[in-house]
């Protein structure tokens, strides 16, 4: 049974979603504001989060940012705003889908099922990220590039001996680039290798959000010998200066 967390200050929205999704065998929980919703998402690890953009405290974009900083749970955003720019912001913040209000409950039900199906069917980076990203058996599941060390057996990443926390997708991107330093990867190639599927409705610029966070974490931990570079018109590469 899939667990769905709905974050919306309108109880009527929760009621209609619960009616349609529970009949499909899903289990729903509800938070009426963004701060509480983000806490629930991090504490209970639902299979999908549905979050409204307009909330009484923090907005849905901030909720998405907080969740994405720690987890890769699928996120669907709801909004009354009728501007394509708002959809772009949501997708760039890491949302997997975007639905405008008033919505068709049947459409949301279908989209939820599609997201959960993709999540279940996607080849899992978490299961064996090193082998999937190109590490050989001879390296013992580890790679050392200057002060950056990746240990796939423990999923531990350190910079100068200090632990660096990464989400599963950030870890997958780093593994991919560390296995092929100085090689340029397009956004689509990163999606294919790390997410394991190429559906357009994921939003290819979701890659930018994850790379931006990974780059920031490397910088914050003082990693000077390995940096992620943007290659204009192409994608990203791990620059190694050792």
PDB file of C-alpha atoms in Angstrom, residues 19 28 34 41 46 48 61 63 86 103-104 111 120 125 135 152 159 161 169 172 178 183 197 204 206 227 232:
ATOM      1  CA  UNK A  19     -11.971   9.670  -1.738  1.00  0.00           C
ATOM      2  CA  UNK A  28      -3.444   9.223   2.867  1.00  0.00           C
ATOM      3  CA  UNK A  34       3.950  23.892   5.017  1.00  0.00           C
ATOM      4  CA  UNK A  41       7.485  14.203   4.975  1.00  0.00           C
ATOM      5  CA  UNK A  46       5.773   8.756   2.329  1.00  0.00           C
ATOM      6  CA  UNK A  48       4.520  10.573  -2.669  1.00  0.00           C
ATOM      7  CA  UNK A  61       8.293  25.800  -3.229  1.00  0.00           C
ATOM      8  CA  UNK A  63       8.344  22.834   1.278  1.00  0.00           C
ATOM      9  CA  UNK A  86       5.086  28.931 -11.869  1.00  0.00           C
ATOM     10  CA  UNK A 103      -8.245  19.869 -11.155  1.00  0.00           C
ATOM     11  CA  UNK A 104      -9.957  16.706 -12.265  1.00  0.00           C
ATOM     12  CA  UNK A 111      -0.901  11.068 -12.518  1.00  0.00           C
ATOM     13  CA  UNK A 120       8.729   1.420  -8.546  1.00  0.00           C
ATOM     14  CA  UNK A 125      20.624   3.836  -7.982  1.00  0.00           C
ATOM     15  CA  UNK A 135      33.115   1.665 -10.813  1.00  0.00           C
ATOM     16  CA  UNK A 152      29.956   2.774  -2.037  1.00  0.00           C
ATOM     17  CA  UNK A 159      35.941  15.689   1.993  1.00  0.00           C
ATOM     18  CA  UNK A 161      37.906  13.300   6.263  1.00  0.00           C
ATOM     19  CA  UNK A 169      20.065  11.295  -6.223  1.00  0.00           C
ATOM     20  CA  UNK A 172      24.129   8.967  -7.750  1.00  0.00           C
ATOM     21  CA  UNK A 178      33.501  10.542 -10.175  1.00  0.00           C
ATOM     22  CA  UNK A 183      33.701  13.696 -19.023  1.00  0.00           C
ATOM     23  CA  UNK A 197      13.944   6.725 -16.937  1.00  0.00           C
ATOM     24  CA  UNK A 204      14.776  17.749 -17.310  1.00  0.00           C
ATOM     25  CA  UNK A 206      15.302  18.891 -12.175  1.00  0.00           C
ATOM     26  CA  UNK A 227      34.351  20.864  -8.617  1.00  0.00           C
ATOM     27  CA  UNK A 232      27.680  25.819 -21.847  1.00  0.00           C
TER      28      UNK A 232
END
